Short mmCIF file of C-alpha atoms in Angstrom, two decimals:
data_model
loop_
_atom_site.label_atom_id
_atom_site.label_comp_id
_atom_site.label_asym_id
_atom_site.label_seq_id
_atom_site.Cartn_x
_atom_site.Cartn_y
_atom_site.Cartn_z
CA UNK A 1 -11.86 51.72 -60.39
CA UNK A 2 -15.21 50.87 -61.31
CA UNK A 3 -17.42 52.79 -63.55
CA UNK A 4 -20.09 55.35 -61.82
CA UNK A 5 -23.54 54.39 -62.31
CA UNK A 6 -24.67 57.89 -61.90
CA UNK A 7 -24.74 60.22 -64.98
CA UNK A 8 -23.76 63.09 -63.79
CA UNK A 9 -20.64 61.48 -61.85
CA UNK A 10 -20.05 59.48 -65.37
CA UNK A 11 -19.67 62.72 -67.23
CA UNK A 12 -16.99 63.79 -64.36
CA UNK A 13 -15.11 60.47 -64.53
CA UNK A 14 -15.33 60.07 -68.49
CA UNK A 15 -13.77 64.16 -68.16
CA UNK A 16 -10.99 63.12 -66.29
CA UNK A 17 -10.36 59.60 -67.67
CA UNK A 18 -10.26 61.44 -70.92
CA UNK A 19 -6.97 63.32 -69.55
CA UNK A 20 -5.18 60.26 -67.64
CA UNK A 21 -5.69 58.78 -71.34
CA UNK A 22 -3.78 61.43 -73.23
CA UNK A 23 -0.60 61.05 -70.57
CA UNK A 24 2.28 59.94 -71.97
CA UNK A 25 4.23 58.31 -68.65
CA UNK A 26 8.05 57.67 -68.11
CA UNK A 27 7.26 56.44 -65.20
CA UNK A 28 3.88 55.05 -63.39
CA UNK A 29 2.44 54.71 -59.74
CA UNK A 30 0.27 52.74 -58.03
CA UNK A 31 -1.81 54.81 -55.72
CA UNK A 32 -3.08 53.18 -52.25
CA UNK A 33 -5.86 55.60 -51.89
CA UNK A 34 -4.45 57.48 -48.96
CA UNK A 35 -2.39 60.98 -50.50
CA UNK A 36 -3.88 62.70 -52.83
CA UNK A 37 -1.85 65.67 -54.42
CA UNK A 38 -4.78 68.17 -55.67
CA UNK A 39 -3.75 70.82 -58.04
CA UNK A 40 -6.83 73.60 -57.38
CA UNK A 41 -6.85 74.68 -60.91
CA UNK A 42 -7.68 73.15 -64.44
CA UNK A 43 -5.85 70.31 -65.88
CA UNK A 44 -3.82 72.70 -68.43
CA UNK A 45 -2.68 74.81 -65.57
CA UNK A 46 -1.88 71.74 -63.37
CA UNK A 47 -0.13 69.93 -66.34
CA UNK A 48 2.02 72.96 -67.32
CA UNK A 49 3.36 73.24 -63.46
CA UNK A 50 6.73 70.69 -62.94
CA UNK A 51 5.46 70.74 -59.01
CA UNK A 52 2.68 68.39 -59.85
CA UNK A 53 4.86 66.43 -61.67
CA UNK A 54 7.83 66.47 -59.46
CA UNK A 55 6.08 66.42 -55.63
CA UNK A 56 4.35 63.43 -56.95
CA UNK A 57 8.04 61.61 -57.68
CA UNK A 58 9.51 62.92 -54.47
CA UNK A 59 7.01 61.28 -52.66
CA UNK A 60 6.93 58.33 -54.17
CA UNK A 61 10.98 57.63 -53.70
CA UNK A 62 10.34 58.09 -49.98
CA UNK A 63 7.89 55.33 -50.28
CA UNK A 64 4.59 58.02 -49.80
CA UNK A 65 2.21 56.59 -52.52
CA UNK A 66 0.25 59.27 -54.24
CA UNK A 67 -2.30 60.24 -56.78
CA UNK A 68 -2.77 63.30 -58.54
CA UNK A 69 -5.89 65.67 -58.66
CA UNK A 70 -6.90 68.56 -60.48
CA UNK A 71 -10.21 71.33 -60.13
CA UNK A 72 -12.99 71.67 -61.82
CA UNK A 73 -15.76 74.40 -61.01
CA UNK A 74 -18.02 71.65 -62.12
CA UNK A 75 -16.77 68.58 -60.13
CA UNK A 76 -18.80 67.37 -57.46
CA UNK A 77 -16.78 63.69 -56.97
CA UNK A 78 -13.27 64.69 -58.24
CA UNK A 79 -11.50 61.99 -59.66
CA UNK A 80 -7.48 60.64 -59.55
CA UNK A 81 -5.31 60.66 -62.73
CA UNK A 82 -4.30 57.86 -61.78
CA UNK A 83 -6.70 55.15 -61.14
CA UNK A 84 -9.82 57.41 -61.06
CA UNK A 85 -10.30 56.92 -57.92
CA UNK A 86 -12.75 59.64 -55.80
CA UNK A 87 -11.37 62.30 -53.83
CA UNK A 88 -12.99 61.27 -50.89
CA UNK A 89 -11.56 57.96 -50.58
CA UNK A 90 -8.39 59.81 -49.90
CA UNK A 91 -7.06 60.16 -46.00
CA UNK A 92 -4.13 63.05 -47.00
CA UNK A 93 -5.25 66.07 -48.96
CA UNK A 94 -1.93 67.64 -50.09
CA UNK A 95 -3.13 71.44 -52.23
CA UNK A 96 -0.09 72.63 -54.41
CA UNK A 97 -1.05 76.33 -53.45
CA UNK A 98 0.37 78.46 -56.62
CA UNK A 99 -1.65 81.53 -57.42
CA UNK A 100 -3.66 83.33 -55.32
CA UNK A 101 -7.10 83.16 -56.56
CA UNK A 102 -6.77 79.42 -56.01
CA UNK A 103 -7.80 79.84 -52.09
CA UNK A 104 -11.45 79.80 -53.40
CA UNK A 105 -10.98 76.59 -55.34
CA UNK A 106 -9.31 75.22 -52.51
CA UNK A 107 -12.53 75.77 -50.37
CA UNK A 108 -14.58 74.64 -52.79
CA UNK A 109 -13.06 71.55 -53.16
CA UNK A 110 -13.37 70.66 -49.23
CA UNK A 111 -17.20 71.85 -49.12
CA UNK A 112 -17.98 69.61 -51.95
CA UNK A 113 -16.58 66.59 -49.76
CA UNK A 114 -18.71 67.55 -46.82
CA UNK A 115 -15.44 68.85 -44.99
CA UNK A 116 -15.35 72.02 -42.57
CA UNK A 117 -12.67 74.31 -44.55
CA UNK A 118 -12.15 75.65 -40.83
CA UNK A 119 -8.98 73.79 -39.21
CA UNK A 120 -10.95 73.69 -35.53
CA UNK A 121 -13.76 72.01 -37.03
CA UNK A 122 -12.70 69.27 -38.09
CA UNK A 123 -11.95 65.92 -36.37
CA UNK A 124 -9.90 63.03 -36.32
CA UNK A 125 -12.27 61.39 -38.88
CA UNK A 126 -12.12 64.29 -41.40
CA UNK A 127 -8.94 63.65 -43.80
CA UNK A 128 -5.55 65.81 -43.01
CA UNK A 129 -5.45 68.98 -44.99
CA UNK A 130 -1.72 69.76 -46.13
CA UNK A 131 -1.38 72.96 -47.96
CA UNK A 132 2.08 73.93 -49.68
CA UNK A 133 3.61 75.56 -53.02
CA UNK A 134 4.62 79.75 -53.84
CA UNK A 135 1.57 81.45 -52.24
CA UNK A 136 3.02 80.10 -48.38
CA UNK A 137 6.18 81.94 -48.80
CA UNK A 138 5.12 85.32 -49.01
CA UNK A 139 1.65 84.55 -47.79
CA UNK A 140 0.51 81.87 -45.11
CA UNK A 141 -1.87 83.64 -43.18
CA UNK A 142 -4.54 83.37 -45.73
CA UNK A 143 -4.57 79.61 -45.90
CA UNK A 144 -3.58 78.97 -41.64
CA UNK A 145 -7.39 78.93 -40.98
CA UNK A 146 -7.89 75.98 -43.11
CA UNK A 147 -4.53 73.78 -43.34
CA UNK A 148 -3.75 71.73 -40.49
CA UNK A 149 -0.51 71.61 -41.88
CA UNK A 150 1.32 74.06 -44.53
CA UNK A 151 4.36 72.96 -45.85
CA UNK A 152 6.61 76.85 -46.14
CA UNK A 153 9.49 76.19 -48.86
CA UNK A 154 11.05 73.76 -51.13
CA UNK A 155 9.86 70.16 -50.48
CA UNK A 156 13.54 68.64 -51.93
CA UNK A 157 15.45 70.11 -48.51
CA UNK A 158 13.11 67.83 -46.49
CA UNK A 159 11.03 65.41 -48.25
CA UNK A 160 12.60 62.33 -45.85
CA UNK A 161 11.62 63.76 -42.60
CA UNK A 162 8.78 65.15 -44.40
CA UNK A 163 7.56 61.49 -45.68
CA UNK A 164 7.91 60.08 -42.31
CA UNK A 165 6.10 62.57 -41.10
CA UNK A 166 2.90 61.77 -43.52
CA UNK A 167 3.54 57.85 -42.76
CA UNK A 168 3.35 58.96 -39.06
CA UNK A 169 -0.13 60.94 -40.21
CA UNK A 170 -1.47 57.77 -41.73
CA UNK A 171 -1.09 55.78 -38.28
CA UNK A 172 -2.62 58.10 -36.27
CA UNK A 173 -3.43 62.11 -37.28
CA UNK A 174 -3.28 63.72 -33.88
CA UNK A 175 0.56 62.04 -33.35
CA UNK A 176 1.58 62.84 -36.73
CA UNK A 177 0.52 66.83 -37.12
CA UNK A 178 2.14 67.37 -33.46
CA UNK A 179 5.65 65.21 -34.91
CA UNK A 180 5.39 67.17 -38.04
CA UNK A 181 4.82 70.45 -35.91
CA UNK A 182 8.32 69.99 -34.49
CA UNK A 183 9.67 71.13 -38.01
CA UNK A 184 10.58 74.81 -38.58
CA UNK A 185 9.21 74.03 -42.09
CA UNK A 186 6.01 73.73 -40.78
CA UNK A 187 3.86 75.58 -39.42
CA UNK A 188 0.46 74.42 -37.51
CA UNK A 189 -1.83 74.91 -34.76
CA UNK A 190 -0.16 72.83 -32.70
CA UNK A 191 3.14 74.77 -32.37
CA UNK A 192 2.26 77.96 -34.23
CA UNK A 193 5.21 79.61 -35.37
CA UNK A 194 4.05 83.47 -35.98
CA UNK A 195 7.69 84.65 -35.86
CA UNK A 196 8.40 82.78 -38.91
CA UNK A 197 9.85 85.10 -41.98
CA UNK A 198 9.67 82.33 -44.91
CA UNK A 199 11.95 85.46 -47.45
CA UNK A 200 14.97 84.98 -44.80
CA UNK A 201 14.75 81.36 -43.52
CA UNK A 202 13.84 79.53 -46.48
CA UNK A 203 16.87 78.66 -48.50
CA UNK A 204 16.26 77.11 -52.25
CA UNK A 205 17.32 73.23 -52.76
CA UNK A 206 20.43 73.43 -54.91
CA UNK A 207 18.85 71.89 -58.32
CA UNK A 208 21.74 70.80 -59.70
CA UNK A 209 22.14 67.98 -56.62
CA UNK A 210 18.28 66.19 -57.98
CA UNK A 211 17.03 68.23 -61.41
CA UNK A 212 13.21 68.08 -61.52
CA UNK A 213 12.35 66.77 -64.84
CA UNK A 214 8.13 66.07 -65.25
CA UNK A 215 7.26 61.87 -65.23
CA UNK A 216 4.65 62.81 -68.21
CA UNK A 217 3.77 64.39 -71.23
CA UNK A 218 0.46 65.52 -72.55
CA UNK A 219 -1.10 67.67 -75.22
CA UNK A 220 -3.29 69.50 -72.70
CA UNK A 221 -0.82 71.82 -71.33
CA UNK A 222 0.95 75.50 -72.25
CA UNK A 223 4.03 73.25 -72.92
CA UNK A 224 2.44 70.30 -75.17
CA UNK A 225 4.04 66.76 -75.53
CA UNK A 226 7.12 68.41 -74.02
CA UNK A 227 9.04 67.12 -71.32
CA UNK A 228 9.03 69.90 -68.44
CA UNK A 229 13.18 70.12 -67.36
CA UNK A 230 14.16 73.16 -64.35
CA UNK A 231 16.96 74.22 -65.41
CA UNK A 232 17.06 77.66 -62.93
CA UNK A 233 15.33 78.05 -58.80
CA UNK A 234 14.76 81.44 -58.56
CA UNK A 235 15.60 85.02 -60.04
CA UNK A 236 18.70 87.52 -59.81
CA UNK A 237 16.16 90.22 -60.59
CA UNK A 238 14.87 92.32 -57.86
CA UNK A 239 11.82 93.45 -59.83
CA UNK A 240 9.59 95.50 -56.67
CA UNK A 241 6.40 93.88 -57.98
CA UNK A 242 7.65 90.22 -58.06
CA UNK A 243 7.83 87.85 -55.10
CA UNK A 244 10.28 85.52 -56.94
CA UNK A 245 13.15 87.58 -56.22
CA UNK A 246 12.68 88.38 -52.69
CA UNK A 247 11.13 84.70 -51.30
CA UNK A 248 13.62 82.26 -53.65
CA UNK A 249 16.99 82.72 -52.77
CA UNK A 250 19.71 82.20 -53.34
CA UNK A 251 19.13 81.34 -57.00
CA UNK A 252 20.30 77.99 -58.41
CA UNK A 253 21.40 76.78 -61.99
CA UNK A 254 21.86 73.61 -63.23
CA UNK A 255 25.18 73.09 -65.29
CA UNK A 256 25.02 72.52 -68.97
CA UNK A 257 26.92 68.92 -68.80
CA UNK A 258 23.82 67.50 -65.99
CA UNK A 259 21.43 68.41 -68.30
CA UNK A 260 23.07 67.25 -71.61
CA UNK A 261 22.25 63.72 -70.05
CA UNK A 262 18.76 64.33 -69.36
CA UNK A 263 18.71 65.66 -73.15
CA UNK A 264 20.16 62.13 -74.41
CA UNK A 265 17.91 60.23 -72.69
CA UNK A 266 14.27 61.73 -73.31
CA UNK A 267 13.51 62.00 -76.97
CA UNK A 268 11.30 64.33 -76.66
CA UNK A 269 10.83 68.31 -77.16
CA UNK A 270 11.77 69.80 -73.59
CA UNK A 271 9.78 72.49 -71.88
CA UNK A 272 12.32 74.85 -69.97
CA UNK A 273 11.56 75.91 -66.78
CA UNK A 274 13.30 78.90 -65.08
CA UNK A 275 12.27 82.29 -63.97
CA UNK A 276 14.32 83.70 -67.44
CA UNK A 277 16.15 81.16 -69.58
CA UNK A 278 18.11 84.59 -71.09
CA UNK A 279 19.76 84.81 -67.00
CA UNK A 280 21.37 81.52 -67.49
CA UNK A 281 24.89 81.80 -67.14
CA UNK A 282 26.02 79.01 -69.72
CA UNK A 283 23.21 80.20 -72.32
CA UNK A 284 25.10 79.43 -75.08
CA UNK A 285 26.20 75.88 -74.24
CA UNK A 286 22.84 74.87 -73.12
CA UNK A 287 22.00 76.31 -77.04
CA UNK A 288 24.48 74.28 -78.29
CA UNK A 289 23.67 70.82 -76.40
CA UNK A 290 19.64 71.16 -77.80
CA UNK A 291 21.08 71.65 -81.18
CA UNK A 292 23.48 68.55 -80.96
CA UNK A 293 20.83 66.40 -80.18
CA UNK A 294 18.13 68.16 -82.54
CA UNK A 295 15.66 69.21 -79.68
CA UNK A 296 12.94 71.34 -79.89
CA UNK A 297 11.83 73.38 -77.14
CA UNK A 298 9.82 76.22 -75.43
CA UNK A 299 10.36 78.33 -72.26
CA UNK A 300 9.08 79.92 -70.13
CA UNK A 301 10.46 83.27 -69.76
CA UNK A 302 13.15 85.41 -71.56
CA UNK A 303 14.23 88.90 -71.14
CA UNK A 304 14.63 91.07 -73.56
CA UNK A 305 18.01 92.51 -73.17
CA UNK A 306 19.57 89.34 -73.05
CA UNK A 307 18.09 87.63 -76.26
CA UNK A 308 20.64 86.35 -78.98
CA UNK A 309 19.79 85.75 -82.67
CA UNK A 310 20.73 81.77 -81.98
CA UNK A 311 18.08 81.23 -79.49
CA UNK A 312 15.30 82.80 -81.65
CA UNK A 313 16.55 81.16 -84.21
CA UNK A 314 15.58 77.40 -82.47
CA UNK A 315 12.87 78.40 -80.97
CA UNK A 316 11.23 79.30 -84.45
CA UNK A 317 12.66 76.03 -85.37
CA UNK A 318 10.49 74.53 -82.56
CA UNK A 319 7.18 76.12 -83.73
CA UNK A 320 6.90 78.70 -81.83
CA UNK A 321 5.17 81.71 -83.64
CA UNK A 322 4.80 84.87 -81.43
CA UNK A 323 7.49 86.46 -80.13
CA UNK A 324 6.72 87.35 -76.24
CA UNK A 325 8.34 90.02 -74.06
CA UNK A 326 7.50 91.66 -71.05
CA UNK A 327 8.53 95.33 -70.52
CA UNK A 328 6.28 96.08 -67.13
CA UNK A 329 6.45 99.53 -67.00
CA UNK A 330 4.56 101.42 -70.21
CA UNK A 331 7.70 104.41 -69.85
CA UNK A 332 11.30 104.06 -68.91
CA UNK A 333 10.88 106.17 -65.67
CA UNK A 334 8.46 103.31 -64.54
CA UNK A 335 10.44 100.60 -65.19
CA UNK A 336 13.19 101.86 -63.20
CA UNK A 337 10.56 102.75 -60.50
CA UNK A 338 9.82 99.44 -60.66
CA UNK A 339 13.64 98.42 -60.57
CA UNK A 340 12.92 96.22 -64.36
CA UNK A 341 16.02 97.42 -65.42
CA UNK A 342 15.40 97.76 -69.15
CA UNK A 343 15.60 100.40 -71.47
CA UNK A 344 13.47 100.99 -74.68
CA UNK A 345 16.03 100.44 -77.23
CA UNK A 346 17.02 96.95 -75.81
CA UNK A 347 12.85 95.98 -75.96
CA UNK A 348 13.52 97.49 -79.46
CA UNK A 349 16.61 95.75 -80.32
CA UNK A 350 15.42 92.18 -79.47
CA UNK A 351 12.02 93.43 -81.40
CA UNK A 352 14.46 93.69 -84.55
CA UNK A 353 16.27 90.48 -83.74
CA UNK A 354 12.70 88.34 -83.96
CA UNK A 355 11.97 90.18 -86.99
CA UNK A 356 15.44 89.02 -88.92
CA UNK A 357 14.19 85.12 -87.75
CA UNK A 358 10.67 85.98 -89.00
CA UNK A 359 8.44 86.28 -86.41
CA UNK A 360 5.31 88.05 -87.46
CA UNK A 361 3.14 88.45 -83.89
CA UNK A 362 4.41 90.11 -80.29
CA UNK A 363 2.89 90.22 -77.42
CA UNK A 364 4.33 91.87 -74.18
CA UNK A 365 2.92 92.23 -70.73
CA UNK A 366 2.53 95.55 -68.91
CA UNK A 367 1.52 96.75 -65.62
CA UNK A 368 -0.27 100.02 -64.97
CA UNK A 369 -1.59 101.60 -61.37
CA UNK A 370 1.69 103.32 -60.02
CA UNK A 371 1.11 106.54 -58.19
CA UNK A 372 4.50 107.76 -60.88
CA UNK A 373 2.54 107.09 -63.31
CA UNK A 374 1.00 110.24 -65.31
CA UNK A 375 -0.10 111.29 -69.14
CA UNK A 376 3.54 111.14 -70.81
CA UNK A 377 3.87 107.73 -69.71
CA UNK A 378 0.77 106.44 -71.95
CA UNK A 379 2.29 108.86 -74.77
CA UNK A 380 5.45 107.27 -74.60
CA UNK A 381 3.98 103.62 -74.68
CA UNK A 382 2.10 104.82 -77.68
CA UNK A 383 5.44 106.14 -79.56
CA UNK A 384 6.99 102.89 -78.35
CA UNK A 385 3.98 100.50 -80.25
CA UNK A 386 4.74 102.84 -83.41
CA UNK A 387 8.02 101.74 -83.32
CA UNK A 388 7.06 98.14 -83.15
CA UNK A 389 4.65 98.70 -86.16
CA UNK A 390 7.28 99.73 -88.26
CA UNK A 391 9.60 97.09 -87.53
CA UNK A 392 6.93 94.85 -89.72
CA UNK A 393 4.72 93.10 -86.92
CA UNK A 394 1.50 92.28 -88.25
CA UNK A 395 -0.12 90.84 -85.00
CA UNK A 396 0.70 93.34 -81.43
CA UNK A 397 -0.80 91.99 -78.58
CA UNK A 398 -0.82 93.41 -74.95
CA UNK A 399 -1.86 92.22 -71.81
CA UNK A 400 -2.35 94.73 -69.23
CA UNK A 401 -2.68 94.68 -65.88
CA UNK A 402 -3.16 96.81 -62.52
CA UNK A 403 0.05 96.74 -60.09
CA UNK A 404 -1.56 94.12 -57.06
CA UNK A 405 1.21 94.68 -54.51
CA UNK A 406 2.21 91.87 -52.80
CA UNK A 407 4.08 90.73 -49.45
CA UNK A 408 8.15 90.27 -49.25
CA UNK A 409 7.94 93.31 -51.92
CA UNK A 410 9.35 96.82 -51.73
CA UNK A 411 5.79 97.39 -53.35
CA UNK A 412 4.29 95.80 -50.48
CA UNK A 413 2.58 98.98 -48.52
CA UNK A 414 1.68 100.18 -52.03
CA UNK A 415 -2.71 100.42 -52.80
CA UNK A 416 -4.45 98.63 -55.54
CA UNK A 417 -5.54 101.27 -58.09
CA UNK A 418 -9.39 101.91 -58.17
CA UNK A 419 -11.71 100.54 -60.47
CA UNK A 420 -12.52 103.66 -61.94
CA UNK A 421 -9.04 105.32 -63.05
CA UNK A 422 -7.75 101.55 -63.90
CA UNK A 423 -11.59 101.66 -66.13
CA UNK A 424 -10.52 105.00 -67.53
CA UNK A 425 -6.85 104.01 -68.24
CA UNK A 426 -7.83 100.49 -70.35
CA UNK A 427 -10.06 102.79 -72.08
CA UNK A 428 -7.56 105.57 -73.75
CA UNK A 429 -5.50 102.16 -74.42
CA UNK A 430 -8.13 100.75 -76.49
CA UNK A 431 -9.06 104.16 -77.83
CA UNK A 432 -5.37 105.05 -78.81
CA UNK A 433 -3.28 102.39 -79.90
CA UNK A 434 -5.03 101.31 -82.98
CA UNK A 435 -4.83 97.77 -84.67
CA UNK A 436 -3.31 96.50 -81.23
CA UNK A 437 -5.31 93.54 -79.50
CA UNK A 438 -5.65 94.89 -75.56
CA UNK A 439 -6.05 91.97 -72.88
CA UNK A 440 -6.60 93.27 -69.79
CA UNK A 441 -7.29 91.56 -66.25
CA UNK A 442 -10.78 92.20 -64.76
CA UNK A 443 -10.83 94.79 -62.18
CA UNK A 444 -13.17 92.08 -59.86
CA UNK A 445 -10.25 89.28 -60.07
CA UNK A 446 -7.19 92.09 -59.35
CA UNK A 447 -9.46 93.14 -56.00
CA UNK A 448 -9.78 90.01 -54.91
CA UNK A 449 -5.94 89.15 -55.14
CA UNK A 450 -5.54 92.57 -53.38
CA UNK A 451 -8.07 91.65 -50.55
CA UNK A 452 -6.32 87.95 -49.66
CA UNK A 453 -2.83 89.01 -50.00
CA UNK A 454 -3.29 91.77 -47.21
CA UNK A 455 -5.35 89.48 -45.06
CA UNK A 456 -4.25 88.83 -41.56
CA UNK A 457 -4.99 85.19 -40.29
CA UNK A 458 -7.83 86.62 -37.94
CA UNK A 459 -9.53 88.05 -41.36
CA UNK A 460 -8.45 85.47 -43.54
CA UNK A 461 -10.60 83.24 -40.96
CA UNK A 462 -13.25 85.80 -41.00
CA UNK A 463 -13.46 85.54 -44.80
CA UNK A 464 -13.73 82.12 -44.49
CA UNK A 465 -16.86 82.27 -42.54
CA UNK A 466 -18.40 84.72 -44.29
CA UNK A 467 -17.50 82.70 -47.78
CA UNK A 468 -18.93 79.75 -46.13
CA UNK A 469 -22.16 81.01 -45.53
CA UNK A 470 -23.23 82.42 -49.43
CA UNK A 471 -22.79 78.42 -50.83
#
């Protein structure tokens, strides 16, 4: 790709040229400027998520060329990984959809190429917009006014007929949306599929069968210079605020022996992906293999109740310094409201565990906004973060945040809390427990969430609209 004579698009390139740079690749692409994989968030969110990674392979083994993409609020040209090649060069725009608030970046994104973000705007001249990833299991109406296609599951139970589908799309749009729309995968305006209930037709791919490992390493990411491995699809927890146990089923491990291979052959520190490495049943084997071979590694989520002193023990080894948890409910009566299932002394217990290794900081996530929820429950968080100073933590971090029900949930019909008691509430935390660092989520961002997850398509189209209009 040549250079960009412009300034302004110079900065942009020289930003994202600056990332491709620090990549680290086990394997490499050639794009052909026609599917372009946009991740609608930074390049540290998009480089800590295996899907950009992984969809990128799939494709490619099918013969579907592609180059990644990432968001910047700042971008006005948006540059490939890859080759740097512009956005709008591209004839397939494929959005990994994984967090909400991503729907406006998504948007965004088409506006700054001059495309209607309205499905029945657009032409056969305007580039196919494919829109996939977590947020279309529990949630597709928000994004049906703007996708011409939405991929609803896991990519690895399809991605043959799927690929044929996008070569199809490349020929000729019109005759490859209506070939895709034959799909029950798919959904589209050409053979809308309302009746669709992704949380009891979409099975998980069985990970053991292909195990997504990331094609890259880079420092810019939560995991950094670490090999991204899934070693887990899905949860065995029915938590009533989490999707993940109600849209991913049924869950899927990969044996320790499949991944001992994967272990020899990288040389690099792994980054383990699974919705709680502590629920996987051959824990102490997998333990075992990473210390054979002398790996470091991080993960991604543990529970408390099932932590053992050996795998605190390597991940201190692996330079990890804070020791993070994540309770939910501030009182037991919430957590079992909230079906956590986990009592204080097992938080407490694993709290003394990663004190004997040596860790010095905690930080654990709670969420606050039930209607249960009353006085004694903040009194009995503030007994509980007593307990934790006296165990010898010098650093106690907490990130709060209000309950934002979502669909596929038994916390579904629940309401968001209001600003002004969810105002009042981060207050007496602040106020109350002393030498604790509070981090809690802006009341603007947890209304918005609320807004698009209980949007209809009709309003989600509506919104659209209205969004439209303000840029």
């Amino acid at each position: 790709m040549r250079r960009p004579r412009r300034s302004e698009d110079f900065k942009e390139f020289s930003y994202v040229q600056k990332f491709s740079s620090s990549e680290i690749r086990f394997l490499k692409f050639s794009g052909n400027r026609e599917v372009a994989l946009i991740f609608p968030s930074t390049y540290r969110v998009a480089a800590s998520s295996l899907a950009w990674s992984w969809v990128q392979q799939l494709l490619v083994q099918n013969d579907v060329a592609v180059e990644r993409f990432f968001y910047e609020k700042w971008f006005k040209k948006f540059y490939s990984i890859e080759t740097q090649t512009p956005l709008d060069e591209f004839r397939i725009l494929m959005f990994s959809f994984q967090f909400e608030l991503d729907f406006f970046n998504i948007i965004d994104t088409l506006l700054k190429l001059g495309i209607p973000p309205l499905w029945y705007n657009r032409n056969e001249n305007h580039p196919t917009i494919i829109i996939g990833g977590p947020v279309t299991l529990f949630n597709p109406d928000i994004v049906k006014p703007i996708a011409d296609i939405i991929y609803v599951g896991d990519l690895e139970n399809n991605v043959s007929q799927f690929s044929e589908g996008i070569k199809i799309l490349l020929r000729n749009k019109k005759e490859g949306i209506k070939h895709l729309s034959k799909f029950p995968y798919i959904l589209s305006h050409v053979n809308e599929k309302n009746t669709l209930q992704p949380k009891k037709e979409i099975l998980n791919f069985d990970i053991q069968k292909k195990v997504p490992i990331s094609h890259f390493i880079t420092p810019y990411s939560e995991f950094p210079n670490k090999v991204l491995i899934e070693i887990g699809r899905g949860c065995i927890r029915r938590c009533a605020f989490c999707v993940t146990g109600y849209t991913k089923k049924p869950v899927k491990f990969v044996k320790p022996e499949f991944l001992e291979e994967l272990i020899k052959k990288y040389k690099y520190p792994i980054g383990i992906i699974s919705a709680t490495i502590t629920d996987y049943p051959w824990i102490d084997k997998l333990l075992n293999i990473l210390e054979k071979y002398k790996v470091t590694f991080s993960v991604s989520s543990m529970r408390a109740d099932k932590v053992n002193i050996k795998l605190l023990e390597l991940l201190k080894k692996g330079g990890q310094n804070s020791f993070t948890i994540a309770p939910e409910g501030i009182s037991e009566k919430l957590r079992q409201v909230m079906l956590k299932d986990l009592q204080e002394s097992e938080i407490l217990n694993a709290l003394e565990l990663g004190r004997q290794i040596g860790f010095k900081n905690v930080k654990a996530y709670y969420i606050i906004g039930l209607q249960e929820e009353t006085p004694e429950d903040f009194l009995e968080l503030k007994s509980f973060i007593k307990k934790v100073k006296k165990l010898g933590y010098k650093k106690i971090t907490l990130s709060v945040n209000p309950l934002i029900p979502k669909k596929c949930t038994p916390f579904s019909e629940r309401k968001l809390i209001d600003r002004k008691s969810y105002t009042r509430k981060i207050k007496w935390l602040k106020e109350n427990l002393k030498a604790v660092k509070i981090i809690s989520e802006s009341y603007k961002s947890a209304e918005l969430q609320y807004t698009l997850n209980n949007f209809n398509e009709k309003e989600a189209e509506n919104f659209v609209e209205n969004y439209i209009r303000t840029k």
